[in-house]
Amino acid sequence: MTPKDLGLLNPWLRNIRDVYRLHEAELDAIDGEARRYDRLVELNVVEQCRNIVKTAALQQSYARNQSPIVHGWVFGFHDGLLKDLKIDFKSMLRNVQKIYNLTD
């Protein structure tokens, strides 16, 4: 990630840059730009799943009828395969609700 002004893309990229900031040590330790970006994509999907779990709509619906359940998948452009990131939804929900409990 190069820190430069990209105009209209800045608000969208800010979220990805935040993911990079949160996981900087892990990402910087990865050799190879392609592998580093692949991992950044995976981490971004996990963070976006967490953002969905933070919403009142999801938490309240899950409290009522145990659905929906959030899954994190990444499409591999180089091989055409979907990779399941095996997000532990219930654990993520419990951890998120320590701060963002919106079911009351």
PDB file of C-alpha atoms in Angstrom:
ATOM      1  CA  MET A   1       0.000   0.000   0.000  1.00  0.00           C
ATOM      2  CA  THR A   2       1.482   3.247  -1.041  1.00  0.00           C
ATOM      3  CA  PRO A   3       0.263   6.286   0.861  1.00  0.00           C
ATOM      4  CA  LYS A   4      -0.865   8.715  -1.816  1.00  0.00           C
ATOM      5  CA  ASP A   5      -3.933  10.722  -2.725  1.00  0.00           C
ATOM      6  CA  LEU A   6      -6.213   8.789  -5.058  1.00  0.00           C
ATOM      7  CA  GLY A   7      -9.022  11.311  -5.212  1.00  0.00           C
ATOM      8  CA  LEU A   8     -12.505   9.811  -5.143  1.00  0.00           C
ATOM      9  CA  LEU A   9     -11.108   6.428  -4.084  1.00  0.00           C
ATOM     10  CA  ASN A  10      -9.772   7.819  -0.791  1.00  0.00           C
ATOM     11  CA  PRO A  11     -12.913   7.157   1.334  1.00  0.00           C
ATOM     12  CA  TRP A  12     -13.119   3.550   0.115  1.00  0.00           C
ATOM     13  CA  LEU A  13      -9.382   2.960   0.479  1.00  0.00           C
ATOM     14  CA  ARG A  14      -9.393   4.413   3.997  1.00  0.00           C
ATOM     15  CA  ASN A  15     -11.140   1.277   5.248  1.00  0.00           C
ATOM     16  CA  ILE A  16      -8.592  -0.975   3.560  1.00  0.00           C
ATOM     17  CA  ARG A  17      -5.769   1.157   4.928  1.00  0.00           C
ATOM     18  CA  ASP A  18      -7.299   0.763   8.395  1.00  0.00           C
ATOM     19  CA  VAL A  19      -7.185  -3.020   7.935  1.00  0.00           C
ATOM     20  CA  TYR A  20      -3.538  -2.711   6.911  1.00  0.00           C
ATOM     21  CA  ARG A  21      -2.831  -0.578   9.996  1.00  0.00           C
ATOM     22  CA  LEU A  22      -4.495  -3.119  12.301  1.00  0.00           C
ATOM     23  CA  HIS A  23      -2.463  -5.998  10.826  1.00  0.00           C
ATOM     24  CA  GLU A  24       0.675  -4.132   9.776  1.00  0.00           C
ATOM     25  CA  ALA A  25       3.196  -6.405  11.517  1.00  0.00           C
ATOM     26  CA  GLU A  26       1.715  -9.565   9.987  1.00  0.00           C
ATOM     27  CA  LEU A  27       1.473  -8.069   6.508  1.00  0.00           C
ATOM     28  CA  ASP A  28       4.946  -6.538   6.551  1.00  0.00           C
ATOM     29  CA  ALA A  29       6.413  -9.927   7.485  1.00  0.00           C
ATOM     30  CA  ILE A  30       5.054 -11.557   4.299  1.00  0.00           C
ATOM     31  CA  ASP A  31       7.522 -11.871   1.429  1.00  0.00           C
ATOM     32  CA  GLY A  32       6.194 -11.005  -1.992  1.00  0.00           C
ATOM     33  CA  GLU A  33       3.756  -8.276  -2.905  1.00  0.00           C
ATOM     34  CA  ALA A  34       1.182 -10.668  -4.404  1.00  0.00           C
ATOM     35  CA  ARG A  35       1.107 -12.848  -1.283  1.00  0.00           C
ATOM     36  CA  ARG A  36       0.894  -9.731   0.912  1.00  0.00           C
ATOM     37  CA  TYR A  37      -2.087  -8.411  -1.073  1.00  0.00           C
ATOM     38  CA  ASP A  38      -3.799 -11.820  -0.992  1.00  0.00           C
ATOM     39  CA  ARG A  39      -3.521 -11.805   2.798  1.00  0.00           C
ATOM     40  CA  LEU A  40      -4.747  -8.198   2.963  1.00  0.00           C
ATOM     41  CA  VAL A  41      -7.841  -9.257   0.996  1.00  0.00           C
ATOM     42  CA  GLU A  42      -8.488 -12.067   3.490  1.00  0.00           C
ATOM     43  CA  LEU A  43      -8.045  -9.756   6.473  1.00  0.00           C
ATOM     44  CA  ASN A  44     -10.336  -7.185   4.859  1.00  0.00           C
ATOM     45  CA  VAL A  45     -13.063  -9.820   4.431  1.00  0.00           C
ATOM     46  CA  VAL A  46     -12.752 -10.776   8.112  1.00  0.00           C
ATOM     47  CA  GLU A  47     -13.011  -7.113   9.156  1.00  0.00           C
ATOM     48  CA  GLN A  48     -16.048  -6.568   6.909  1.00  0.00           C
ATOM     49  CA  CYS A  49     -17.705  -9.651   8.422  1.00  0.00           C
ATOM     50  CA  ARG A  50     -17.043  -8.117  11.834  1.00  0.00           C
ATOM     51  CA  ASN A  51     -18.634  -4.849  10.664  1.00  0.00           C
ATOM     52  CA  ILE A  52     -21.773  -6.746   9.621  1.00  0.00           C
ATOM     53  CA  VAL A  53     -21.883  -8.530  12.990  1.00  0.00           C
ATOM     54  CA  LYS A  54     -21.755  -5.119  14.716  1.00  0.00           C
ATOM     55  CA  THR A  55     -25.087  -4.062  13.200  1.00  0.00           C
ATOM     56  CA  ALA A  56     -28.301  -3.987  15.197  1.00  0.00           C
ATOM     57  CA  ALA A  57     -30.226  -5.667  12.371  1.00  0.00           C
ATOM     58  CA  LEU A  58     -28.022  -8.758  12.393  1.00  0.00           C
ATOM     59  CA  GLN A  59     -27.756  -9.019  16.179  1.00  0.00           C
ATOM     60  CA  GLN A  60     -31.480  -8.626  16.747  1.00  0.00           C
ATOM     61  CA  SER A  61     -32.403 -11.086  13.998  1.00  0.00           C
ATOM     62  CA  TYR A  62     -29.931 -13.651  15.326  1.00  0.00           C
ATOM     63  CA  ALA A  63     -31.279 -13.212  18.880  1.00  0.00           C
ATOM     64  CA  ARG A  64     -34.817 -13.935  17.601  1.00  0.00           C
ATOM     65  CA  ASN A  65     -34.250 -16.888  15.287  1.00  0.00           C
ATOM     66  CA  GLN A  66     -30.546 -17.850  15.176  1.00  0.00           C
ATOM     67  CA  SER A  67     -30.089 -16.486  11.667  1.00  0.00           C
ATOM     68  CA  PRO A  68     -28.471 -15.164   9.602  1.00  0.00           C
ATOM     69  CA  ILE A  69     -24.976 -16.523  10.057  1.00  0.00           C
ATOM     70  CA  VAL A  70     -22.095 -14.601   8.487  1.00  0.00           C
ATOM     71  CA  HIS A  71     -19.516 -16.391   6.333  1.00  0.00           C
ATOM     72  CA  GLY A  72     -16.303 -14.971   4.896  1.00  0.00           C
ATOM     73  CA  TRP A  73     -15.211 -16.180   1.474  1.00  0.00           C
ATOM     74  CA  VAL A  74     -12.552 -14.917  -0.921  1.00  0.00           C
ATOM     75  CA  PHE A  75     -12.559 -15.500  -4.672  1.00  0.00           C
ATOM     76  CA  GLY A  76      -9.134 -16.364  -6.076  1.00  0.00           C
ATOM     77  CA  PHE A  77      -8.704 -14.569  -9.389  1.00  0.00           C
ATOM     78  CA  HIS A  78      -5.584 -16.623 -10.152  1.00  0.00           C
ATOM     79  CA  ASP A  79      -7.285 -20.032  -9.710  1.00  0.00           C
ATOM     80  CA  GLY A  80     -11.036 -19.322  -9.824  1.00  0.00           C
ATOM     81  CA  LEU A  81     -11.625 -20.973  -6.455  1.00  0.00           C
ATOM     82  CA  LEU A  82     -13.603 -19.745  -3.466  1.00  0.00           C
ATOM     83  CA  LYS A  83     -11.667 -19.885  -0.215  1.00  0.00           C
ATOM     84  CA  ASP A  84     -13.706 -20.256   2.967  1.00  0.00           C
ATOM     85  CA  LEU A  85     -11.991 -18.227   5.698  1.00  0.00           C
ATOM     86  CA  LYS A  86     -13.759 -20.381   8.298  1.00  0.00           C
ATOM     87  CA  ILE A  87     -14.998 -17.462  10.361  1.00  0.00           C
ATOM     88  CA  ASP A  88     -16.211 -18.596  13.768  1.00  0.00           C
ATOM     89  CA  PHE A  89     -19.433 -16.583  13.667  1.00  0.00           C
ATOM     90  CA  LYS A  90     -20.627 -17.365  17.196  1.00  0.00           C
ATOM     91  CA  SER A  91     -17.256 -16.487  18.705  1.00  0.00           C
ATOM     92  CA  MET A  92     -17.084 -13.293  16.648  1.00  0.00           C
ATOM     93  CA  LEU A  93     -20.618 -12.361  17.756  1.00  0.00           C
ATOM     94  CA  ARG A  94     -19.782 -12.934  21.436  1.00  0.00           C
ATOM     95  CA  ASN A  95     -16.618 -10.836  21.169  1.00  0.00           C
ATOM     96  CA  VAL A  96     -18.336  -8.034  19.271  1.00  0.00           C
ATOM     97  CA  GLN A  97     -21.231  -7.923  21.741  1.00  0.00           C
ATOM     98  CA  LYS A  98     -18.846  -7.172  24.606  1.00  0.00           C
ATOM     99  CA  ILE A  99     -18.729  -3.664  23.131  1.00  0.00           C
ATOM    100  CA  TYR A 100     -21.500  -3.513  20.511  1.00  0.00           C
ATOM    101  CA  ASN A 101     -24.399  -5.381  22.125  1.00  0.00           C
ATOM    102  CA  LEU A 102     -27.448  -4.031  20.304  1.00  0.00           C
ATOM    103  CA  THR A 103     -29.989  -6.690  21.237  1.00  0.00           C
ATOM    104  CA  ASP A 104     -31.614  -4.890  24.178  1.00  0.00           C
TER     105      ASP A 104
END
